[in-house]
Short mmCIF file of C-alpha atoms in Angstrom, two decimals:
data_model
loop_
_atom_site.label_atom_id
_atom_site.label_comp_id
_atom_site.label_asym_id
_atom_site.label_seq_id
_atom_site.Cartn_x
_atom_site.Cartn_y
_atom_site.Cartn_z
CA MET A 1 25.66 8.26 1.89
CA ASN A 2 28.83 6.68 0.34
CA ALA A 3 28.65 8.45 -2.87
CA SER A 4 31.58 8.99 -5.15
CA THR A 5 32.91 12.20 -5.91
CA ALA A 6 31.32 11.89 -9.46
CA SER A 7 28.01 11.19 -7.78
CA GLN A 8 28.37 14.12 -5.73
CA GLU A 9 29.24 16.44 -8.28
CA THR A 10 26.20 14.85 -10.51
CA LEU A 11 23.66 15.18 -7.17
CA ALA A 12 24.88 18.82 -6.95
CA ALA A 13 23.74 19.46 -10.45
CA LEU A 14 20.45 17.73 -9.96
CA ARG A 15 19.85 19.98 -6.73
CA ALA A 16 20.45 22.94 -8.90
CA GLU A 17 18.09 21.50 -11.79
CA LEU A 18 15.52 20.51 -9.61
CA GLY A 19 15.42 23.69 -7.45
CA ALA A 20 15.02 21.36 -4.54
CA GLU A 21 17.08 18.70 -2.49
CA PRO A 22 16.74 15.54 -4.45
CA PRO A 23 14.95 12.56 -2.55
CA GLU A 24 17.76 10.62 -0.46
CA GLY A 25 16.84 7.35 -2.07
CA LEU A 26 18.64 8.63 -5.20
CA SER A 27 21.77 7.64 -3.50
CA ALA A 28 21.13 3.95 -4.52
CA LEU A 29 21.80 5.06 -7.98
CA SER A 30 25.16 4.34 -10.14
CA ASP A 31 27.01 7.17 -11.06
CA ASP A 32 25.95 6.35 -14.69
CA ALA A 33 22.21 6.11 -13.68
CA LEU A 34 22.54 9.75 -11.80
CA ARG A 35 23.98 11.51 -14.96
CA HIS A 36 21.40 9.80 -17.13
CA LEU A 37 18.76 11.28 -14.79
CA LEU A 38 20.43 14.63 -15.01
CA ASP A 39 20.61 14.39 -18.81
CA SER A 40 17.13 13.56 -19.32
CA ILE A 41 15.56 16.35 -17.03
CA ARG A 42 17.86 18.72 -18.99
CA ALA A 43 16.74 17.25 -22.46
CA GLN A 44 13.04 17.40 -21.17
CA LYS A 45 13.40 20.99 -20.31
CA ALA A 46 15.28 21.70 -23.62
CA GLN A 47 12.37 20.22 -25.81
CA GLN A 48 9.80 22.10 -23.85
CA ARG A 49 11.28 25.08 -24.18
CA ALA A 50 12.04 24.57 -28.09
CA ALA A 51 8.08 23.66 -28.18
CA LEU A 52 7.10 26.78 -26.64
CA ASP A 53 9.03 29.06 -28.77
CA SER A 54 7.84 27.23 -31.80
CA ALA A 55 4.39 27.31 -30.46
CA ILE A 56 4.41 31.02 -30.11
CA THR A 57 5.96 32.09 -33.20
CA GLN A 58 3.05 29.67 -34.91
CA GLY A 59 0.30 31.16 -32.81
CA LEU A 60 1.37 34.48 -33.42
CA THR A 61 0.63 33.95 -37.07
CA VAL A 62 -3.04 33.47 -36.35
CA VAL A 63 -3.63 36.26 -33.99
CA PRO A 64 -5.62 39.08 -35.82
CA THR A 65 -3.24 41.74 -37.01
CA LEU A 66 -4.93 44.39 -35.03
CA LEU A 67 -4.30 42.23 -31.90
CA ARG A 68 -0.72 41.09 -32.65
CA GLY A 69 1.20 44.13 -31.51
CA ALA A 70 -0.29 44.10 -28.18
CA VAL A 71 0.07 40.19 -27.74
CA ARG A 72 3.53 40.56 -28.74
CA LYS A 73 4.05 43.35 -26.16
CA ILE A 74 2.91 41.40 -23.32
CA LEU A 75 5.01 38.03 -24.66
CA PHE A 76 7.89 39.71 -25.17
CA LYS A 77 7.88 42.66 -22.61
CA GLY A 78 7.67 45.30 -25.32
CA GLY A 79 10.20 43.60 -27.77
CA MET B 1 4.72 1.01 -0.96
CA SER B 2 4.29 -2.39 -2.96
CA GLN B 3 5.99 -3.96 -6.00
CA VAL B 4 2.86 -2.55 -7.80
CA ASP B 5 3.62 0.84 -6.72
CA LEU B 6 6.92 0.65 -8.05
CA ILE B 7 5.79 -0.58 -11.53
CA ALA B 8 3.27 2.34 -11.71
CA GLU B 9 5.63 4.86 -10.48
CA LYS B 10 8.30 3.68 -13.42
CA ILE B 11 5.50 4.26 -16.08
CA LYS B 12 4.70 7.43 -14.58
CA LEU B 13 8.41 8.60 -14.65
CA GLY B 14 9.01 7.14 -18.20
CA ARG B 15 6.30 9.52 -19.40
CA LEU B 16 7.05 12.77 -17.70
CA LEU B 17 10.78 12.13 -19.04
CA SER B 18 9.87 10.48 -22.24
CA LEU B 19 12.13 7.47 -21.23
CA SER B 20 11.48 4.02 -22.81
CA PRO B 21 11.22 1.04 -20.45
CA ALA B 22 14.76 -0.08 -21.39
CA ALA B 23 16.14 3.29 -20.22
CA LEU B 24 14.11 3.38 -17.19
CA GLU B 25 15.96 -0.10 -16.24
CA GLN B 26 18.66 2.11 -15.03
CA TYR B 27 16.53 3.24 -11.88
CA ASP B 28 15.74 -0.17 -10.74
CA ALA B 29 17.39 0.27 -7.63
CA LEU B 30 14.81 3.12 -6.69
CA ASP B 31 12.04 2.22 -4.56
CA ALA B 32 8.41 3.68 -5.41
CA ALA B 33 8.44 6.51 -2.73
CA THR B 34 11.62 7.94 -4.27
CA LEU B 35 10.41 7.88 -7.79
CA ARG B 36 7.29 9.53 -6.72
CA ALA B 37 9.21 12.08 -4.83
CA LEU B 38 11.53 12.60 -7.93
CA ARG B 39 8.51 12.60 -10.22
CA GLU B 40 6.77 15.42 -8.35
CA GLN B 41 10.04 17.46 -8.29
CA ILE B 42 11.01 17.13 -11.85
CA SER B 43 7.34 18.07 -12.61
CA ASP B 44 7.68 21.07 -10.74
CA SER B 45 10.80 22.06 -12.18
CA LEU B 46 9.59 21.59 -15.77
CA PHE B 47 6.78 23.82 -15.00
CA ASP B 48 8.99 26.40 -13.25
CA ASP B 49 11.59 26.31 -16.06
CA SER B 50 9.29 28.00 -18.47
CA ARG B 51 7.11 29.67 -15.88
CA GLY B 52 7.83 33.22 -16.96
CA MET B 53 7.12 32.61 -20.71
CA LEU B 54 3.82 30.44 -20.04
CA GLU B 55 2.40 33.34 -17.31
CA ARG B 56 2.94 35.81 -20.22
CA VAL B 57 1.28 33.27 -22.67
CA ALA B 58 -1.70 33.12 -20.08
CA SER B 59 -1.70 36.84 -19.68
CA ALA B 60 -1.72 37.52 -23.46
CA SER B 61 -4.67 34.97 -24.28
CA ARG B 62 -6.84 37.40 -22.26
CA LEU B 63 -6.74 39.79 -25.30
CA LEU B 64 -8.32 37.10 -27.61
CA PRO B 65 -11.55 35.59 -27.92
CA ASN B 66 -11.96 31.97 -26.32
CA ALA B 67 -12.55 30.21 -29.48
CA LEU B 68 -9.43 31.80 -30.93
CA VAL B 69 -7.25 30.95 -27.80
CA ALA B 70 -8.70 27.19 -27.82
CA SER B 71 -7.68 26.96 -31.37
CA VAL B 72 -4.36 28.35 -31.16
CA GLY B 73 -4.11 25.72 -28.04
CA GLU B 74 -4.79 22.91 -29.96
CA ARG B 75 -3.24 23.59 -33.09
CA SER B 76 -0.17 25.49 -32.22
CA PHE B 77 0.64 24.87 -28.44
CA GLY B 78 -0.35 21.08 -28.14
CA PRO B 79 -1.12 18.93 -25.23
CA MET B 80 1.66 19.33 -23.28
CA LEU B 81 2.10 23.10 -23.32
CA CYS B 82 -1.91 23.46 -22.91
CA ALA B 83 -1.42 21.11 -19.93
CA ARG B 84 1.38 23.56 -18.33
CA ILE B 85 -0.60 26.48 -18.98
CA THR B 86 -3.68 25.02 -17.48
CA GLY B 87 -2.45 25.52 -13.94
CA LEU B 88 -1.89 29.64 -14.70
CA LEU B 89 -5.54 30.46 -15.88
CA SER B 90 -8.30 30.84 -13.45
CA PRO B 91 -10.40 27.28 -13.28
CA GLU B 92 -13.36 29.48 -14.81
CA ARG B 93 -11.14 30.67 -17.58
CA ALA B 94 -9.45 27.31 -18.32
CA ALA B 95 -12.94 25.67 -18.42
CA ALA B 96 -14.31 27.98 -20.81
CA LEU B 97 -11.49 27.60 -23.10
CA ALA B 98 -12.11 23.54 -22.74
CA ALA B 99 -15.48 23.95 -23.68
CA HIS B 100 -13.99 24.79 -27.17
CA MET B 101 -11.90 21.99 -27.33
CA PRO B 102 -12.85 18.38 -28.36
CA ASP B 103 -12.74 15.78 -25.92
CA GLU B 104 -9.92 14.02 -27.93
CA PHE B 105 -7.53 16.78 -27.40
CA LEU B 106 -8.70 17.27 -23.71
CA ALA B 107 -7.88 13.50 -23.13
CA ASP B 108 -4.39 14.43 -24.72
CA VAL B 109 -3.88 17.14 -22.00
CA ALA B 110 -5.24 14.87 -19.20
CA MET B 111 -2.51 12.61 -20.01
CA GLN B 112 0.26 15.45 -19.97
CA LEU B 113 -1.43 17.39 -16.95
CA ASP B 114 -0.09 17.50 -13.43
CA PRO B 115 -3.38 16.69 -11.74
CA ARG B 116 -2.19 18.77 -8.40
CA SER B 117 -2.51 22.13 -10.69
CA ALA B 118 -5.97 21.25 -12.10
CA ARG B 119 -8.24 20.40 -9.48
CA GLY B 120 -10.12 23.70 -9.86
CA VAL B 121 -10.68 23.03 -13.65
CA ILE B 122 -11.66 19.68 -13.27
CA ALA B 123 -14.32 20.56 -10.69
CA GLN B 124 -15.42 23.57 -13.28
CA LEU B 125 -15.96 21.05 -16.07
CA GLY B 126 -18.92 19.44 -14.99
CA LYS B 127 -19.72 15.59 -14.43
CA GLU B 128 -20.80 15.14 -18.15
CA ARG B 129 -17.54 16.42 -20.00
CA VAL B 130 -14.98 14.42 -17.01
CA VAL B 131 -16.98 11.44 -18.29
CA ALA B 132 -16.84 12.09 -22.09
CA VAL B 133 -13.02 12.63 -21.66
CA ALA B 134 -12.96 9.70 -19.58
CA LYS B 135 -14.35 7.39 -22.14
CA VAL B 136 -11.73 8.80 -24.68
CA LEU B 137 -8.90 7.70 -22.38
CA LEU B 138 -10.71 4.20 -21.33
CA ALA B 139 -10.96 3.45 -25.24
CA ARG B 140 -7.19 4.29 -25.32
CA GLY B 141 -6.54 1.99 -22.56
CA GLU B 142 -5.13 4.90 -20.77
CA HIS B 143 -5.54 3.57 -17.14
CA VAL B 144 -2.23 5.38 -15.76
CA THR B 145 -4.00 8.63 -16.45
CA LEU B 146 -7.28 7.72 -15.32
CA GLY B 147 -5.88 6.33 -11.92
CA ARG B 148 -3.84 9.55 -11.61
CA PHE B 149 -6.89 11.69 -11.85
CA VAL B 150 -8.98 9.58 -9.11
CA ASP B 151 -7.04 11.44 -6.59
CA PHE B 152 -8.45 14.69 -7.50
CA LEU B 153 -11.91 13.98 -8.71
CA ASP B 154 -14.96 14.53 -6.46
CA LEU B 155 -16.66 10.91 -5.48
CA ASP B 156 -19.98 11.72 -7.43
CA ILE B 157 -17.70 12.35 -10.37
CA ILE B 158 -15.80 9.34 -10.02
CA ALA B 159 -18.95 7.19 -9.74
CA ALA B 160 -20.12 8.35 -12.91
CA VAL B 161 -17.09 7.14 -14.53
CA VAL B 162 -17.20 3.80 -12.85
CA GLU B 163 -20.53 3.28 -14.05
CA VAL B 164 -19.08 3.79 -17.90
CA ILE B 165 -16.11 1.09 -17.18
CA LEU B 166 -17.85 -2.19 -17.99
CA HIS B 167 -14.87 -4.45 -17.43
CA GLU B 168 -13.76 -5.39 -13.82
CA ALA B 169 -10.32 -6.04 -15.31
CA VAL B 170 -9.96 -2.44 -16.31
CA LEU B 171 -11.38 -1.23 -12.74
CA LEU B 172 -8.50 -3.06 -10.99
CA ASP B 173 -6.06 -1.83 -13.58
CA ILE B 174 -6.68 1.41 -13.05
CA ALA B 175 -7.05 1.50 -9.17
CA PHE B 176 -3.54 0.27 -9.37
CA TYR B 177 -2.33 3.66 -10.18
CA ILE B 178 -4.29 5.49 -7.72
CA GLU B 179 -1.76 7.60 -5.51
CA ALA B 180 -3.95 8.34 -2.83
CA LYS B 181 -4.26 5.06 -1.28
CA PRO B 182 -6.76 6.04 1.62
CA ARG B 183 -9.07 7.05 -0.87
CA ILE B 184 -9.54 3.20 -1.82
CA SER B 185 -11.54 2.45 0.73
CA GLU B 186 -13.73 5.35 -0.17
CA LEU B 187 -14.01 4.01 -3.89
CA ALA B 188 -14.61 0.43 -2.91
CA GLY B 189 -17.91 2.17 -1.15
CA LEU B 190 -19.22 3.15 -4.90
CA LEU B 191 -19.22 -0.57 -5.93
CA PRO B 192 -22.25 -2.28 -5.14
CA GLU B 193 -21.85 -5.88 -3.61
CA PRO B 194 -22.20 -7.66 -7.11
CA ARG B 195 -19.69 -5.47 -8.73
CA LEU B 196 -17.09 -5.92 -5.52
CA ARG B 197 -17.73 -9.57 -5.67
CA ALA B 198 -17.06 -9.72 -9.48
CA LEU B 199 -13.90 -7.54 -9.08
CA ILE B 200 -12.61 -10.21 -6.39
CA LEU B 201 -13.56 -13.16 -8.63
CA HIS B 202 -11.61 -11.41 -11.63
CA ALA B 203 -8.43 -11.25 -9.31
CA GLY B 204 -8.97 -14.88 -8.65
CA ASP B 205 -9.43 -15.58 -12.23
CA GLY B 206 -6.12 -14.10 -13.35
CA ASP B 207 -2.33 -15.08 -13.10
CA GLY B 208 -0.06 -14.46 -10.30
CA ASP B 209 0.54 -10.96 -11.05
CA THR B 210 -3.30 -10.37 -10.75
CA TRP B 211 -3.25 -11.49 -7.48
CA VAL B 212 -0.10 -9.87 -6.37
CA ALA B 213 -1.74 -6.54 -7.73
CA SER B 214 -5.21 -7.44 -6.03
CA LEU B 215 -3.95 -8.07 -2.60
CA ALA B 216 -1.61 -5.13 -2.49
CA LEU B 217 -5.04 -3.17 -3.47
CA MET B 218 -6.85 -4.87 -0.61
CA SER B 219 -4.04 -3.98 1.80
CA HIS B 220 -4.66 -0.41 1.72
CA LEU B 221 -8.36 -0.95 2.40
CA ASN B 222 -9.54 0.05 5.95
CA ASP B 223 -10.55 -2.76 8.44
CA ASP B 224 -14.49 -2.69 7.55
CA TRP B 225 -13.69 -3.21 3.84
CA ARG B 226 -11.06 -5.68 4.84
CA ARG B 227 -13.80 -7.61 6.62
CA ARG B 228 -16.61 -7.27 3.91
CA ILE B 229 -13.77 -8.23 1.38
CA GLY B 230 -12.89 -11.45 3.65
CA ASP B 231 -16.34 -12.31 4.04
CA ILE B 232 -17.02 -12.29 0.02
CA VAL B 233 -13.60 -14.19 -0.55
CA VAL B 234 -14.82 -17.10 2.15
CA SER B 235 -18.27 -17.11 0.78
CA GLU B 236 -16.69 -18.38 -2.60
CA GLY B 237 -16.29 -21.66 -1.53
CA GLU B 238 -13.21 -24.11 -1.01
CA VAL B 239 -11.81 -24.12 -4.64
CA PHE B 240 -11.20 -20.32 -4.42
CA LEU B 241 -9.79 -20.20 -1.08
CA THR B 242 -7.63 -22.99 -1.88
CA ARG B 243 -6.52 -20.78 -5.09
CA LEU B 244 -5.94 -17.74 -2.86
CA VAL B 245 -3.98 -19.71 -0.12
CA ASP B 246 -1.63 -21.25 -2.76
CA ALA B 247 -1.22 -18.01 -4.42
CA ALA B 248 -0.32 -16.21 -1.38
CA HIS B 249 1.92 -18.89 -0.74
CA ALA B 250 3.58 -19.03 -4.31
CA HIS B 251 3.88 -15.14 -4.70
CA ASP B 252 4.90 -14.64 -0.89
CA LEU B 253 1.90 -12.42 -0.51
CA TRP B 254 0.97 -13.39 3.35
CA ASP B 255 1.96 -9.69 4.30
CA ALA B 256 -0.99 -8.41 2.25
CA MET B 257 -3.45 -11.48 3.43
CA LEU B 258 -2.95 -11.39 7.14
CA PRO B 259 -4.11 -7.92 7.31
CA ILE B 260 -7.42 -9.40 5.63
CA VAL B 261 -7.34 -12.48 7.53
CA GLY B 262 -7.05 -10.41 11.02
CA SER B 263 -10.14 -8.44 10.15
CA MET B 264 -12.46 -11.12 8.94
CA THR B 265 -15.41 -12.16 11.06
CA ASP B 266 -14.62 -15.43 13.41
CA ALA B 267 -16.78 -17.40 11.25
CA ALA B 268 -15.08 -16.35 8.05
CA ARG B 269 -11.90 -16.85 9.49
CA LEU B 270 -12.75 -20.40 10.70
CA THR B 271 -13.64 -21.09 7.29
CA LEU B 272 -10.27 -20.13 5.51
CA ALA B 273 -8.12 -21.87 8.47
CA ALA B 274 -9.82 -24.79 7.68
CA MET B 275 -8.35 -25.24 4.07
CA PRO B 276 -5.90 -28.26 4.08
CA ALA B 277 -3.43 -26.05 2.34
CA LEU B 278 -3.16 -23.85 5.50
CA GLY B 279 -1.98 -27.00 7.24
CA ARG B 280 1.37 -27.28 5.17
CA VAL B 281 4.53 -26.77 7.16
CA GLU B 282 6.22 -24.54 4.45
CA VAL B 283 2.87 -22.53 3.99
CA LEU B 284 2.89 -21.68 7.70
CA GLU B 285 6.41 -21.05 7.60
CA SER B 286 5.84 -18.21 5.19
CA VAL B 287 2.95 -16.88 7.23
CA VAL B 288 5.10 -16.68 10.20
CA ARG B 289 8.05 -15.10 8.00
CA ALA B 290 5.49 -12.61 6.65
CA ALA B 291 4.03 -11.93 10.37
CA HIS B 292 7.48 -11.12 11.39
CA ARG B 293 8.39 -8.83 8.59
CA GLY B 294 5.52 -6.90 8.81
CA ARG B 295 5.19 -7.09 12.39
CA LEU B 296 1.46 -8.66 11.88
CA TRP B 297 1.35 -10.88 15.12
CA PRO B 298 -1.93 -9.30 15.96
CA ASP B 299 -3.44 -10.81 12.56
CA PHE B 300 -1.58 -13.85 12.85
CA LEU B 301 -2.66 -14.89 16.68
CA PRO B 302 -6.28 -15.02 15.39
CA LEU B 303 -5.66 -17.04 12.44
CA VAL B 304 -3.70 -19.63 14.43
CA ALA B 305 -6.55 -19.42 17.17
CA ALA B 306 -8.92 -20.62 14.11
CA LEU B 307 -6.75 -23.48 12.66
CA HIS B 308 -7.55 -27.02 13.22
CA VAL B 309 -5.88 -28.54 15.95
CA ASP B 310 -3.55 -30.67 13.47
CA ALA B 311 -2.58 -27.46 11.61
CA ARG B 312 -2.14 -25.54 14.99
CA ARG B 313 0.49 -28.07 15.75
CA VAL B 314 2.45 -27.75 12.50
CA ALA B 315 2.01 -23.85 13.21
CA ALA B 316 3.26 -24.53 16.79
CA SER B 317 6.44 -26.59 15.42
CA VAL B 318 7.28 -23.58 13.40
CA VAL B 319 6.97 -20.99 15.97
CA GLU B 320 8.66 -22.83 18.59
CA VAL B 321 12.09 -22.53 17.24
CA LEU B 322 11.58 -19.00 16.57
CA PRO B 323 14.45 -16.54 18.09
CA GLU B 324 13.71 -15.30 21.52
CA ALA B 325 13.22 -11.61 20.33
CA MET B 326 10.38 -12.97 18.11
CA LEU B 327 8.78 -14.82 20.48
CA LEU B 328 8.72 -11.84 22.90
CA ASP B 329 6.97 -9.97 19.89
CA ILE B 330 4.51 -12.15 20.06
CA ILE B 331 4.12 -12.28 23.92
CA ASP B 332 3.78 -8.64 23.81
CA THR B 333 1.36 -8.85 20.96
CA ALA B 334 -1.03 -11.36 23.07
CA HIS B 335 -0.67 -9.11 25.93
CA ALA B 336 -1.44 -5.98 24.04
CA HIS B 337 -4.12 -7.15 22.15
CA ARG B 338 -5.71 -9.81 24.50
CA LEU B 339 -4.85 -12.54 22.39
CA TRP B 340 -3.71 -14.80 25.18
CA PRO B 341 -6.15 -17.96 24.35
CA ALA B 342 -4.75 -17.73 20.83
CA LEU B 343 -0.84 -17.83 22.09
CA LEU B 344 -1.81 -20.44 24.74
CA GLY B 345 -3.50 -22.58 22.51
CA LEU B 346 -0.40 -22.43 20.31
CA VAL B 347 2.05 -23.21 23.32
CA ALA B 348 -0.36 -26.11 24.28
CA GLN B 349 0.39 -27.55 20.86
CA MET B 350 4.06 -26.92 20.87
CA THR B 351 6.46 -30.09 21.41
CA PRO B 352 7.06 -30.02 25.48
CA SER B 353 10.72 -30.09 24.84
CA GLU B 354 10.69 -27.65 22.23
CA ALA B 355 8.26 -25.16 24.21
CA ARG B 356 11.03 -24.30 26.94
CA THR B 357 12.01 -21.00 25.62
CA ALA B 358 8.59 -19.83 25.13
CA LEU B 359 7.50 -20.87 28.39
CA ARG B 360 10.55 -19.64 30.10
CA LEU B 361 9.78 -16.10 28.25
CA LEU B 362 6.17 -16.40 29.57
CA VAL B 363 7.06 -17.03 33.22
CA GLN B 364 9.45 -14.06 33.38
CA GLN B 365 6.97 -11.51 32.29
CA GLU B 366 6.02 -8.71 34.64
CA LEU B 367 3.39 -9.51 37.28
CA GLU B 368 0.52 -7.68 35.18
CA VAL B 369 1.11 -9.94 32.26
CA LEU B 370 1.05 -13.13 34.26
CA HIS B 371 -2.21 -12.31 35.86
CA ALA B 372 -3.59 -11.36 32.36
CA LEU B 373 -2.38 -14.72 30.99
CA LEU B 374 -3.79 -16.84 34.31
CA GLU B 375 -6.92 -14.83 33.49
CA ALA B 376 -6.82 -16.52 29.89
CA VAL B 377 -6.17 -19.84 31.15
CA ASP B 378 -9.14 -19.71 33.56
CA GLY B 379 -11.59 -18.73 30.92
CA THR B 380 -10.46 -20.42 27.56
CA LEU B 381 -10.60 -24.09 26.05
CA VAL B 382 -6.69 -24.33 27.05
CA SER B 383 -6.69 -26.53 30.20
CA TRP B 384 -3.69 -26.79 32.75
CA GLY B 385 -3.75 -30.57 31.59
CA GLU B 386 -2.44 -29.49 27.94
CA LEU B 387 0.17 -26.88 29.59
CA LEU B 388 1.59 -29.06 32.16
CA PRO B 389 3.62 -31.36 30.11
CA HIS B 390 5.44 -28.32 28.95
CA VAL B 391 6.39 -27.38 32.66
CA ASP B 392 8.38 -30.61 32.86
CA HIS B 393 11.17 -29.11 30.88
CA LEU B 394 11.52 -25.52 32.83
CA HIS B 395 13.83 -25.30 35.58
CA ASP B 396 12.80 -24.97 39.10
CA ASP B 397 13.90 -21.35 39.07
CA ASP B 398 11.68 -20.48 36.23
CA VAL B 399 8.77 -22.37 37.67
CA THR B 400 9.16 -20.34 40.84
CA LEU B 401 8.73 -16.87 39.15
CA LEU B 402 4.91 -18.20 38.65
CA ALA B 403 4.73 -18.25 42.49
CA ARG B 404 4.63 -14.95 42.37
CA VAL B 405 1.35 -14.52 40.62
CA PHE B 406 -0.38 -17.24 43.23
CA GLU B 407 0.44 -15.11 46.04
CA ASP B 408 -2.33 -12.72 45.10
CA PRO B 409 -5.58 -14.51 46.77
CA ALA B 410 -7.59 -13.49 43.52
CA ARG B 411 -5.72 -16.31 42.00
CA ALA B 412 -6.62 -18.92 44.39
CA SER B 413 -9.23 -20.81 41.76
CA ALA B 414 -6.70 -20.82 39.02
CA LEU B 415 -3.99 -22.33 41.82
CA SER B 416 -6.89 -24.90 42.62
CA ALA B 417 -7.49 -25.56 39.00
CA LEU B 418 -3.47 -26.20 38.42
CA ARG B 419 -3.51 -28.28 41.50
CA ALA B 420 -5.96 -30.62 40.54
CA ALA B 421 -4.83 -31.05 36.92
CA ALA B 422 -1.07 -31.72 38.47
CA GLU B 423 -2.44 -33.99 41.12
CA GLN B 424 -4.28 -36.17 38.51
CA ASP B 425 -1.09 -36.42 36.14
CA GLY B 426 1.50 -36.97 38.88
CA ARG B 427 3.18 -33.66 38.89
CA TRP B 428 1.98 -31.80 41.81
CA GLU B 429 4.63 -33.31 44.00
CA ARG B 430 7.49 -31.33 42.09
CA LEU B 431 5.20 -28.10 41.76
CA GLU B 432 3.90 -27.89 45.21
CA PRO B 433 7.15 -26.64 47.01
CA LEU B 434 7.73 -24.42 43.95
CA LEU B 435 4.31 -22.67 43.74
CA THR B 436 3.27 -22.57 47.17
CA ARG B 437 5.97 -20.94 49.27
#
């Protein structure tokens, strides 16, 4: 693989983000495209976390008061 | 994987990462297999990223009645998070929650779901519910999602969904997105013959892209199905066949077409081979290129054998100038697949002066190969009379190589036949000292 130093760094970040060795074929991408891919994955994860936080906050409001404490305990480990 | 697979994979990656078609252009350098592997890794990492909290949500949901959890899921969590949580619930629980959700919402969830994590739930949902959700997806034109799920559904459920798909174009479009290509033969088995015929005709009515996609699909079928489809195609008559040959040529699709031609019944192949379009040198050149590219000589040689003699002469003019390595590939194929009559029929139509390379490579073969070749000359329509003019252009040293095989008494009748033909056209005087040492 003849990747530039920038690509090598981005590939290493992708490896960390994916938690696995990225497919070999990714070496065909330019530095910019690799960076775009990494940013897109990070953005998607951030969006997912935000959606999850908001869903939990909103969901808790409709849980019956009597059960809300127990549910919060499971969700936030006693928080 | 084909161009169609590439398009399908780009669409799926775009959905997973919420990327526009323009943004996806950055990944044009990636092939379909890489895109698929990448998509599965991203899907896993998105799931793993929030796994801890998602597991706690799934766990806390057990404290609440199903109707309430379903309501919170639909109103607060939405389809994407519900899709992620699905894989963390037992199939029975997930199906019980789904029972409280409308078909429209389940269709939303299906679009976000990684089907790998949902096989158990789908099995629990029951045929009627799956068909109802599929109908919503069909109405939305969600062929990508439907194609993804085909890999994970039981055949009887797929059959029920196929029944509610009224248009062949839709069926074809969904099939393009199926990932488990080996399943395509199983799925073809769900279609009654008239429907299969309609599907093929639809492919023929479409533009070049439809042909490209359809042929790519057909190339995933097993031999039995290729044979059936080949027979249907041929039975549609000359106009349809000419269109097929023209499309295969115009869009360079012979690598998908040749395996179908190779699996056809002999009668069907003869009908196809009789198409005038197949006698054009530029068409045969693209056939030869595809055969070389895809190592499809076992499919190419039967086609050549079925060609009319004039067309075979054109094919011979294309083959005789091929590089030695390709000619050796063809010779190996003829031997391995017992296709000597087809190859010898081709050699017989070569220009004698141009056939020298092919002939030299033939006589240089191992003894065992030469025996098989001679048996073919003995038992086919190719006669020594047709082959002998080519021998004029062989060096004596090369002709002498043939003598090895005639040393075997079992080849006495072949030598007699050769001698009779050579005496008749005045070549025996040269050949006798070379062949009967």
